[in-house]
Amino acid sequence: MISVDAHRETVTGLLGNAPVIRLPLASAAGLVLAEDVRAGVSLPPFDNSAMDGYAVRAEDIAEVPVTLPVAEDIPAGRVDSTKLEPGTAHRIMTGAPMPPGADAVVMVEHTDGGVTDVRILRTAVLGAHIRRRGEDVVEGTVALSAGTVLGPAQLGLAAAVGLAEVPVYRPLKVLVVSTGTELVDAPEPLRHGQIYESNSIMLASAIRALGCEAEVVRSVVDDVDEFRSVIEPRLAEVDLLVTSGGVSAGAYEVVKDALTGQGVEFRKVAMQPGGPQGCGRWNGVPVVTLPGNPVSVLVSFEAFLRPALLAAMGHAGVDRQKVRARLTESMTSPAGRRQFRRGFYTHSEGEVTGIVGPRGGPGSHLLASFTQANCLIVLPEDVDSAEQGDEVDVLLL
């Protein structure tokens, strides 16, 4: 057996880095910036008013109340510029450019709101309510650094500094394949010995949640020739093939039989659940093969696929948040294997550590208990039991 960490490193290295493409801002949400981008303009691009009010010279309103003639109206979007003469005011709106000669803005609430003449009731210090050019971002400087995840604020900033598109790591295209002659797609009626296929639904949704594209081939029967004929023609269109089932030590392990000697290595990983794993390249395309039981599939995704896919698309933080928690009941774990158990974690205000209890048993077929879990309890390879009250590592889902 090899370690969980060693297999994770192999899978991550197999994927490498996704290609870099340029996308319009509207199509880049959730992706990772591949290069530094610089501001095409300063932000703000000109001195402008932070308030609806009146642009004035601070010395003209040093003693109040005072009445000044209103020489100009300056709405937001006005592109011409008229100098403010001494002893006058310009009525100005939020975001409108400051006129030359003005050095302060008086809020409209501190005036009588006059249109031809304005009575100013309070003084304003030099620079009051003025947004200065480049106060936020200076033209030519780095506005967003490589490695930034493009959320709403980041995309808003990119648009504000004049960018129409950005260089990002392209979302990976993943082919998800479930295998097993016993599998049936709902709502077809089940016969004795058959089960409904669920792995591809779980895997595809988990992969898409990371921003990847997922194409699904469901319920491929346990026949090597059929597996190859269905899957091989699709490889040229994807970045990664992920299979579930057919990798263990039984007599009808279609994935192992089809891909052994084709560049894919099958191995036993020191973990529970999810021991039978495989990875490599088939026709040059990265392949990750997962076991068939549904809990094994989701645990394997968390342990290997999720961090590898995120790393390939440029994410720096690829690990789930890890915390320590006290067990609400005792647990056992097979010696020499890292156990991942579904659990429910809570943390009350004022407590140093939270508490966690397992949900369901260790069986890899117990999918319903996964729906009640919000974490994975991790017992390391050198631990075969943990008692109630012991602190353990918890990965928050």
Short mmCIF file of C-alpha atoms in Angstrom, two decimals:
data_model
loop_
_atom_site.label_atom_id
_atom_site.label_comp_id
_atom_site.label_asym_id
_atom_site.label_seq_id
_atom_site.Cartn_x
_atom_site.Cartn_y
_atom_site.Cartn_z
CA MET A 1 0.00 0.00 0.00
CA ILE A 2 1.06 3.59 -0.58
CA SER A 3 0.16 6.57 1.59
CA VAL A 4 -2.72 8.96 1.03
CA ASP A 5 -0.26 11.84 0.70
CA ALA A 6 1.85 10.03 -1.90
CA HIS A 7 -1.17 9.21 -4.06
CA ARG A 8 -2.48 12.76 -3.76
CA GLU A 9 0.90 14.09 -4.92
CA THR A 10 0.85 11.74 -7.93
CA VAL A 11 -2.69 12.77 -8.94
CA THR A 12 -1.88 16.48 -8.56
CA GLY A 13 1.27 16.12 -10.64
CA LEU A 14 -0.64 14.22 -13.31
CA LEU A 15 -2.94 17.17 -13.99
CA GLY A 16 -0.29 19.91 -14.03
CA ASN A 17 -1.54 23.40 -14.91
CA ALA A 18 -4.60 24.20 -16.97
CA PRO A 19 -4.08 26.26 -20.17
CA VAL A 20 -4.29 30.04 -19.89
CA ILE A 21 -6.98 31.76 -21.95
CA ARG A 22 -8.45 35.27 -22.11
CA LEU A 23 -12.11 35.58 -21.23
CA PRO A 24 -14.60 38.47 -21.08
CA LEU A 25 -15.19 39.61 -17.52
CA ALA A 26 -18.74 38.25 -17.53
CA SER A 27 -17.40 34.74 -18.22
CA ALA A 28 -14.56 34.78 -15.69
CA ALA A 29 -16.43 34.58 -12.37
CA GLY A 30 -14.88 32.06 -10.00
CA LEU A 31 -11.78 31.52 -12.14
CA VAL A 32 -8.20 32.31 -11.15
CA LEU A 33 -6.18 35.13 -12.69
CA ALA A 34 -3.15 33.67 -14.47
CA GLU A 35 -1.13 36.90 -14.78
CA ASP A 36 -0.88 40.28 -13.07
CA VAL A 37 -3.15 42.84 -14.71
CA ARG A 38 -2.47 46.58 -14.64
CA ALA A 39 -4.90 49.44 -14.43
CA GLY A 40 -5.60 51.16 -17.72
CA VAL A 41 -6.82 54.25 -15.85
CA SER A 42 -6.53 55.64 -12.36
CA LEU A 43 -9.39 55.05 -10.01
CA PRO A 44 -10.98 57.53 -9.59
CA PRO A 45 -9.82 58.79 -13.01
CA PHE A 46 -10.34 62.43 -11.95
CA ASP A 47 -10.99 64.45 -8.81
CA ASN A 48 -14.71 64.22 -8.13
CA SER A 49 -17.32 65.05 -5.53
CA ALA A 50 -18.13 62.51 -2.83
CA MET A 51 -21.43 64.27 -2.06
CA ASP A 52 -24.36 66.04 -3.62
CA GLY A 53 -23.72 69.68 -2.74
CA TYR A 54 -21.73 72.73 -3.84
CA ALA A 55 -18.14 73.03 -5.04
CA VAL A 56 -16.54 76.07 -3.42
CA ARG A 57 -13.29 77.64 -2.32
CA ALA A 58 -12.89 76.88 1.39
CA GLU A 59 -11.70 80.46 2.08
CA ASP A 60 -14.96 81.85 0.61
CA ILE A 61 -17.01 80.13 3.31
CA ALA A 62 -14.66 80.65 6.26
CA GLU A 63 -17.39 82.70 7.93
CA VAL A 64 -20.98 81.46 7.79
CA PRO A 65 -23.74 81.89 7.05
CA VAL A 66 -22.80 83.23 3.65
CA THR A 67 -24.69 83.50 0.36
CA LEU A 68 -22.91 82.79 -2.95
CA PRO A 69 -24.16 82.95 -6.54
CA VAL A 70 -24.47 79.52 -8.22
CA ALA A 71 -22.57 79.88 -11.50
CA GLU A 72 -22.77 76.31 -12.85
CA ASP A 73 -24.58 73.01 -12.52
CA ILE A 74 -22.26 69.97 -12.69
CA PRO A 75 -24.10 66.63 -13.00
CA ALA A 76 -22.26 63.32 -13.03
CA GLY A 77 -21.04 62.60 -16.56
CA ARG A 78 -20.40 66.19 -17.57
CA VAL A 79 -17.19 66.20 -19.65
CA ASP A 80 -16.46 69.91 -20.10
CA SER A 81 -14.88 71.94 -17.33
CA THR A 82 -15.62 75.51 -16.23
CA LYS A 83 -13.37 77.22 -13.73
CA LEU A 84 -14.87 78.17 -10.38
CA GLU A 85 -14.41 81.91 -9.93
CA PRO A 86 -13.71 83.33 -6.44
CA GLY A 87 -16.84 84.20 -4.49
CA THR A 88 -19.08 81.76 -6.42
CA ALA A 89 -20.32 78.18 -6.05
CA HIS A 90 -21.06 75.38 -8.51
CA ARG A 91 -23.91 73.02 -7.71
CA ILE A 92 -22.36 69.53 -8.02
CA MET A 93 -23.62 65.95 -7.87
CA THR A 94 -21.94 62.86 -6.42
CA GLY A 95 -19.30 61.54 -8.84
CA ALA A 96 -19.20 64.70 -10.95
CA PRO A 97 -15.75 66.15 -11.78
CA MET A 98 -14.46 68.93 -9.53
CA PRO A 99 -14.16 72.26 -11.37
CA PRO A 100 -10.72 73.92 -11.51
CA GLY A 101 -10.38 76.41 -8.67
CA ALA A 102 -12.61 74.51 -6.23
CA ASP A 103 -10.97 72.96 -3.17
CA ALA A 104 -13.94 71.77 -1.07
CA VAL A 105 -17.51 70.52 -1.33
CA VAL A 106 -20.30 71.60 1.00
CA MET A 107 -23.00 68.98 1.52
CA VAL A 108 -26.41 70.05 0.27
CA GLU A 109 -27.75 69.30 3.78
CA HIS A 110 -25.58 72.19 5.07
CA THR A 111 -27.20 74.70 2.71
CA ASP A 112 -30.63 75.95 1.74
CA GLY A 113 -30.38 74.04 -1.57
CA GLY A 114 -30.58 77.17 -3.72
CA VAL A 115 -30.30 77.00 -7.51
CA THR A 116 -29.39 80.58 -8.50
CA ASP A 117 -27.98 81.58 -5.11
CA VAL A 118 -27.11 79.29 -2.23
CA ARG A 119 -27.04 80.11 1.47
CA ILE A 120 -24.26 78.08 3.10
CA LEU A 121 -24.73 77.36 6.77
CA ARG A 122 -21.52 75.48 7.70
CA THR A 123 -17.86 75.86 6.85
CA ALA A 124 -15.86 73.15 5.05
CA VAL A 125 -12.19 72.35 5.50
CA LEU A 126 -9.79 72.27 2.57
CA GLY A 127 -10.38 69.09 0.54
CA ALA A 128 -13.67 68.24 2.22
CA HIS A 129 -15.75 65.60 0.37
CA ILE A 130 -13.38 65.35 -2.60
CA ARG A 131 -12.32 61.99 -4.03
CA ARG A 132 -8.82 62.43 -5.41
CA ARG A 133 -7.60 61.01 -8.72
CA GLY A 134 -5.78 57.69 -8.13
CA GLU A 135 -6.87 57.52 -4.50
CA ASP A 136 -7.91 53.88 -5.00
CA VAL A 137 -5.71 52.68 -7.89
CA VAL A 138 -3.03 54.50 -9.88
CA GLU A 139 -2.88 54.06 -13.64
CA GLY A 140 -0.22 51.56 -14.71
CA THR A 141 0.06 49.82 -11.34
CA VAL A 142 -1.00 46.21 -10.68
CA ALA A 143 -4.72 46.23 -10.06
CA LEU A 144 -5.09 42.47 -9.53
CA SER A 145 -2.30 39.98 -8.89
CA ALA A 146 -1.85 36.56 -10.49
CA GLY A 147 -3.50 33.89 -8.37
CA THR A 148 -6.48 36.07 -7.46
CA VAL A 149 -9.84 34.29 -7.49
CA LEU A 150 -12.20 36.46 -9.51
CA GLY A 151 -15.25 37.15 -7.39
CA PRO A 152 -17.73 40.03 -7.69
CA ALA A 153 -15.41 42.66 -6.14
CA GLN A 154 -12.43 41.60 -8.26
CA LEU A 155 -14.43 41.63 -11.48
CA GLY A 156 -15.91 44.99 -10.54
CA LEU A 157 -12.42 46.43 -10.03
CA ALA A 158 -11.24 44.98 -13.34
CA ALA A 159 -14.12 46.68 -15.13
CA ALA A 160 -13.55 49.95 -13.26
CA VAL A 161 -9.92 50.20 -14.37
CA GLY A 162 -10.81 49.64 -18.02
CA LEU A 163 -10.39 45.90 -18.57
CA ALA A 164 -12.78 44.06 -20.88
CA GLU A 165 -11.17 40.63 -20.53
CA VAL A 166 -8.68 38.88 -18.26
CA PRO A 167 -6.15 36.02 -18.56
CA VAL A 168 -7.37 33.04 -16.52
CA TYR A 169 -6.70 29.35 -16.11
CA ARG A 170 -9.21 27.58 -18.33
CA PRO A 171 -11.80 25.41 -16.54
CA LEU A 172 -10.85 21.78 -16.98
CA LYS A 173 -13.05 19.49 -19.06
CA VAL A 174 -13.65 16.22 -17.23
CA LEU A 175 -15.21 13.02 -18.58
CA VAL A 176 -16.99 11.17 -15.75
CA VAL A 177 -17.66 7.48 -16.33
CA SER A 178 -19.49 5.03 -14.05
CA THR A 179 -19.07 1.32 -14.67
CA GLY A 180 -20.92 -1.82 -13.63
CA THR A 181 -23.31 -4.22 -15.32
CA GLU A 182 -25.50 -4.00 -12.20
CA LEU A 183 -26.17 -0.29 -12.73
CA VAL A 184 -29.50 1.04 -13.99
CA ASP A 185 -30.41 4.64 -14.76
CA ALA A 186 -33.54 5.90 -13.00
CA PRO A 187 -36.46 5.76 -13.59
CA GLU A 188 -36.06 2.37 -15.31
CA PRO A 189 -37.51 -0.32 -13.00
CA LEU A 190 -34.98 -2.38 -11.07
CA ARG A 191 -34.68 -6.10 -11.41
CA HIS A 192 -33.31 -8.32 -8.65
CA GLY A 193 -29.54 -7.80 -8.45
CA GLN A 194 -29.58 -4.30 -9.97
CA ILE A 195 -29.03 -0.90 -8.34
CA TYR A 196 -29.59 2.67 -9.47
CA GLU A 197 -26.51 4.49 -10.74
CA SER A 198 -25.54 7.45 -8.53
CA ASN A 199 -21.77 7.88 -8.68
CA SER A 200 -21.72 9.92 -11.88
CA ILE A 201 -24.35 12.30 -10.51
CA MET A 202 -22.29 12.88 -7.35
CA LEU A 203 -18.97 13.23 -9.12
CA ALA A 204 -20.21 15.50 -11.89
CA SER A 205 -21.93 17.85 -9.44
CA ALA A 206 -18.82 17.99 -7.21
CA ILE A 207 -16.59 18.67 -10.22
CA ARG A 208 -18.88 21.37 -11.62
CA ALA A 209 -19.00 23.04 -8.21
CA LEU A 210 -15.27 23.75 -8.61
CA GLY A 211 -15.86 25.55 -11.91
CA CYS A 212 -14.93 22.64 -14.16
CA GLU A 213 -16.96 21.23 -17.03
CA ALA A 214 -18.20 17.66 -16.64
CA GLU A 215 -19.44 15.31 -19.37
CA VAL A 216 -21.05 12.10 -18.10
CA VAL A 217 -21.19 8.56 -19.46
CA ARG A 218 -23.38 6.46 -17.17
CA SER A 219 -23.59 2.75 -16.48
CA VAL A 220 -20.98 1.25 -18.80
CA VAL A 221 -21.25 -2.55 -18.57
CA ASP A 222 -18.39 -4.77 -17.43
CA ASP A 223 -17.05 -5.50 -20.90
CA VAL A 224 -13.52 -4.39 -21.82
CA ASP A 225 -14.17 -3.97 -25.54
CA GLU A 226 -17.32 -1.95 -24.95
CA PHE A 227 -15.59 0.21 -22.35
CA ARG A 228 -12.79 1.03 -24.77
CA SER A 229 -15.12 1.63 -27.73
CA VAL A 230 -17.37 3.98 -25.73
CA ILE A 231 -14.69 5.95 -23.91
CA GLU A 232 -11.60 6.08 -26.14
CA PRO A 233 -13.14 8.26 -28.90
CA ARG A 234 -14.07 10.89 -26.31
CA LEU A 235 -10.59 11.35 -24.86
CA ALA A 236 -9.42 13.92 -27.41
CA GLU A 237 -12.05 16.37 -26.17
CA VAL A 238 -11.27 16.30 -22.43
CA ASP A 239 -8.50 17.18 -19.99
CA LEU A 240 -9.20 14.35 -17.56
CA LEU A 241 -11.00 11.00 -17.40
CA VAL A 242 -12.47 9.99 -14.03
CA THR A 243 -14.01 6.55 -13.60
CA SER A 244 -15.81 4.89 -10.71
CA GLY A 245 -15.93 1.14 -10.14
CA GLY A 246 -14.05 -1.71 -11.74
CA VAL A 247 -10.69 -1.20 -9.97
CA SER A 248 -10.66 -3.74 -7.15
CA ALA A 249 -9.55 -7.41 -7.02
CA GLY A 250 -12.68 -9.12 -8.33
CA ALA A 251 -13.21 -11.13 -11.50
CA TYR A 252 -15.05 -8.38 -13.44
CA GLU A 253 -12.94 -5.26 -12.91
CA VAL A 254 -13.53 -3.64 -16.28
CA VAL A 255 -11.51 -0.44 -15.72
CA LYS A 256 -8.48 -2.31 -14.42
CA ASP A 257 -8.72 -4.90 -17.21
CA ALA A 258 -9.13 -2.26 -19.92
CA LEU A 259 -6.38 0.11 -18.78
CA THR A 260 -3.70 -2.15 -17.35
CA GLY A 261 -0.74 -1.91 -19.71
CA GLN A 262 -2.22 1.23 -21.29
CA GLY A 263 -0.36 3.72 -19.05
CA VAL A 264 -2.57 3.53 -15.95
CA GLU A 265 -1.20 2.13 -12.68
CA PHE A 266 -3.51 0.52 -10.13
CA ARG A 267 -2.57 0.60 -6.47
CA LYS A 268 -3.83 0.13 -2.94
CA VAL A 269 -3.87 3.31 -0.84
CA ALA A 270 -3.62 3.11 2.95
CA MET A 271 -7.03 4.61 3.67
CA GLN A 272 -10.57 3.67 4.65
CA PRO A 273 -12.79 3.92 2.70
CA GLY A 274 -11.40 4.13 -0.83
CA GLY A 275 -8.37 1.82 -0.81
CA PRO A 276 -8.43 0.68 -4.49
CA GLN A 277 -7.21 3.57 -6.65
CA GLY A 278 -5.53 4.14 -9.98
CA CYS A 279 -4.05 6.91 -12.08
CA GLY A 280 -1.94 7.49 -15.16
CA ARG A 281 -2.38 8.44 -18.81
CA TRP A 282 -4.39 6.75 -21.53
CA ASN A 283 -3.60 8.01 -25.02
CA GLY A 284 -1.87 10.94 -23.33
CA VAL A 285 -4.96 11.97 -21.32
CA PRO A 286 -4.75 11.98 -17.50
CA VAL A 287 -6.88 9.27 -15.91
CA VAL A 288 -7.97 8.92 -12.28
CA THR A 289 -9.85 5.73 -11.39
CA LEU A 290 -11.92 5.55 -8.21
CA PRO A 291 -13.58 2.62 -6.41
CA GLY A 292 -17.27 1.98 -6.90
CA ASN A 293 -18.94 2.34 -3.51
CA PRO A 294 -20.54 5.79 -3.23
CA VAL A 295 -18.93 6.88 0.05
CA SER A 296 -15.55 5.78 -1.30
CA VAL A 297 -16.19 7.91 -4.37
CA LEU A 298 -16.92 11.08 -2.37
CA VAL A 299 -14.07 10.52 0.09
CA SER A 300 -11.67 9.89 -2.82
CA PHE A 301 -12.87 13.07 -4.49
CA GLU A 302 -12.13 15.05 -1.31
CA ALA A 303 -8.75 13.41 -0.74
CA PHE A 304 -7.38 13.44 -4.29
CA LEU A 305 -9.50 14.98 -7.04
CA ARG A 306 -10.67 18.20 -5.39
CA PRO A 307 -7.18 19.44 -4.44
CA ALA A 308 -5.73 18.36 -7.80
CA LEU A 309 -8.41 20.09 -9.85
CA LEU A 310 -8.18 23.30 -7.82
CA ALA A 311 -4.38 23.34 -8.05
CA ALA A 312 -4.51 22.80 -11.82
CA MET A 313 -6.79 25.82 -12.18
CA GLY A 314 -4.43 28.08 -10.23
CA HIS A 315 -5.97 28.05 -6.76
CA ALA A 316 -3.51 28.51 -3.90
CA GLY A 317 -5.84 27.26 -1.16
CA VAL A 318 -6.82 23.74 -2.19
CA ASP A 319 -7.38 22.14 1.22
CA ARG A 320 -10.54 22.02 3.27
CA GLN A 321 -10.36 23.97 6.53
CA LYS A 322 -8.97 21.72 9.26
CA VAL A 323 -9.97 22.17 12.91
CA ARG A 324 -9.60 20.20 16.13
CA ALA A 325 -12.68 18.88 17.89
CA ARG A 326 -13.57 16.66 20.84
CA LEU A 327 -15.30 13.37 20.05
CA THR A 328 -18.78 12.83 21.43
CA GLU A 329 -18.33 9.06 21.24
CA SER A 330 -15.50 6.57 20.83
CA MET A 331 -14.30 5.35 17.42
CA THR A 332 -12.08 2.60 16.06
CA SER A 333 -9.93 2.61 12.92
CA PRO A 334 -8.01 -0.10 11.02
CA ALA A 335 -4.32 -0.06 11.91
CA GLY A 336 -2.03 1.39 9.26
CA ARG A 337 -4.79 3.20 7.37
CA ARG A 338 -6.02 6.78 7.45
CA GLN A 339 -9.72 6.67 8.21
CA PHE A 340 -12.17 9.27 6.93
CA ARG A 341 -15.49 9.13 8.78
CA ARG A 342 -18.53 11.26 8.11
CA GLY A 343 -19.25 13.51 11.05
CA PHE A 344 -21.23 16.47 12.34
CA TYR A 345 -19.24 19.36 13.83
CA THR A 346 -20.50 22.13 16.10
CA HIS A 347 -18.65 24.94 17.84
CA SER A 348 -20.31 27.05 20.51
CA GLU A 349 -19.22 30.62 21.17
CA GLY A 350 -16.63 30.80 23.92
CA GLU A 351 -15.39 27.22 23.48
CA VAL A 352 -11.74 26.67 22.60
CA THR A 353 -12.57 23.60 20.50
CA GLY A 354 -15.77 22.34 18.98
CA ILE A 355 -17.32 18.90 19.28
CA VAL A 356 -17.83 16.27 16.62
CA GLY A 357 -19.71 13.01 16.40
CA PRO A 358 -19.68 10.37 13.67
CA ARG A 359 -22.65 9.96 11.37
CA GLY A 360 -23.24 6.37 10.31
CA GLY A 361 -20.75 3.54 10.45
CA PRO A 362 -17.50 3.15 8.50
CA GLY A 363 -19.14 1.19 5.67
CA SER A 364 -18.50 2.64 2.21
CA HIS A 365 -22.07 1.88 1.08
CA LEU A 366 -23.75 4.06 3.74
CA LEU A 367 -24.50 7.10 1.59
CA ALA A 368 -27.50 8.40 3.56
CA SER A 369 -25.25 9.25 6.53
CA PHE A 370 -23.15 11.47 4.25
CA THR A 371 -26.19 13.69 3.71
CA GLN A 372 -26.28 14.28 7.48
CA ALA A 373 -22.58 15.18 7.70
CA ASN A 374 -20.85 18.55 7.53
CA CYS A 375 -17.29 17.29 7.98
CA LEU A 376 -14.91 14.36 7.72
CA ILE A 377 -13.32 13.05 10.91
CA VAL A 378 -9.74 11.98 10.17
CA LEU A 379 -7.99 9.32 12.23
CA PRO A 380 -4.34 8.98 11.14
CA GLU A 381 -2.56 5.78 10.16
CA ASP A 382 -0.95 5.27 13.59
CA VAL A 383 -4.26 5.52 15.50
CA ASP A 384 -6.54 2.49 15.85
CA SER A 385 -8.95 3.95 18.39
CA ALA A 386 -10.09 7.27 19.84
CA GLU A 387 -12.13 7.67 23.00
CA GLN A 388 -14.99 9.99 23.83
CA GLY A 389 -13.51 13.40 24.69
CA ASP A 390 -10.33 12.87 22.66
CA GLU A 391 -9.39 15.64 20.22
CA VAL A 392 -9.28 14.68 16.54
CA ASP A 393 -8.69 16.40 13.21
CA VAL A 394 -11.82 17.47 11.34
CA LEU A 395 -12.08 18.60 7.71
CA LEU A 396 -15.01 21.00 7.31
CA LEU A 397 -17.14 20.34 4.23
#
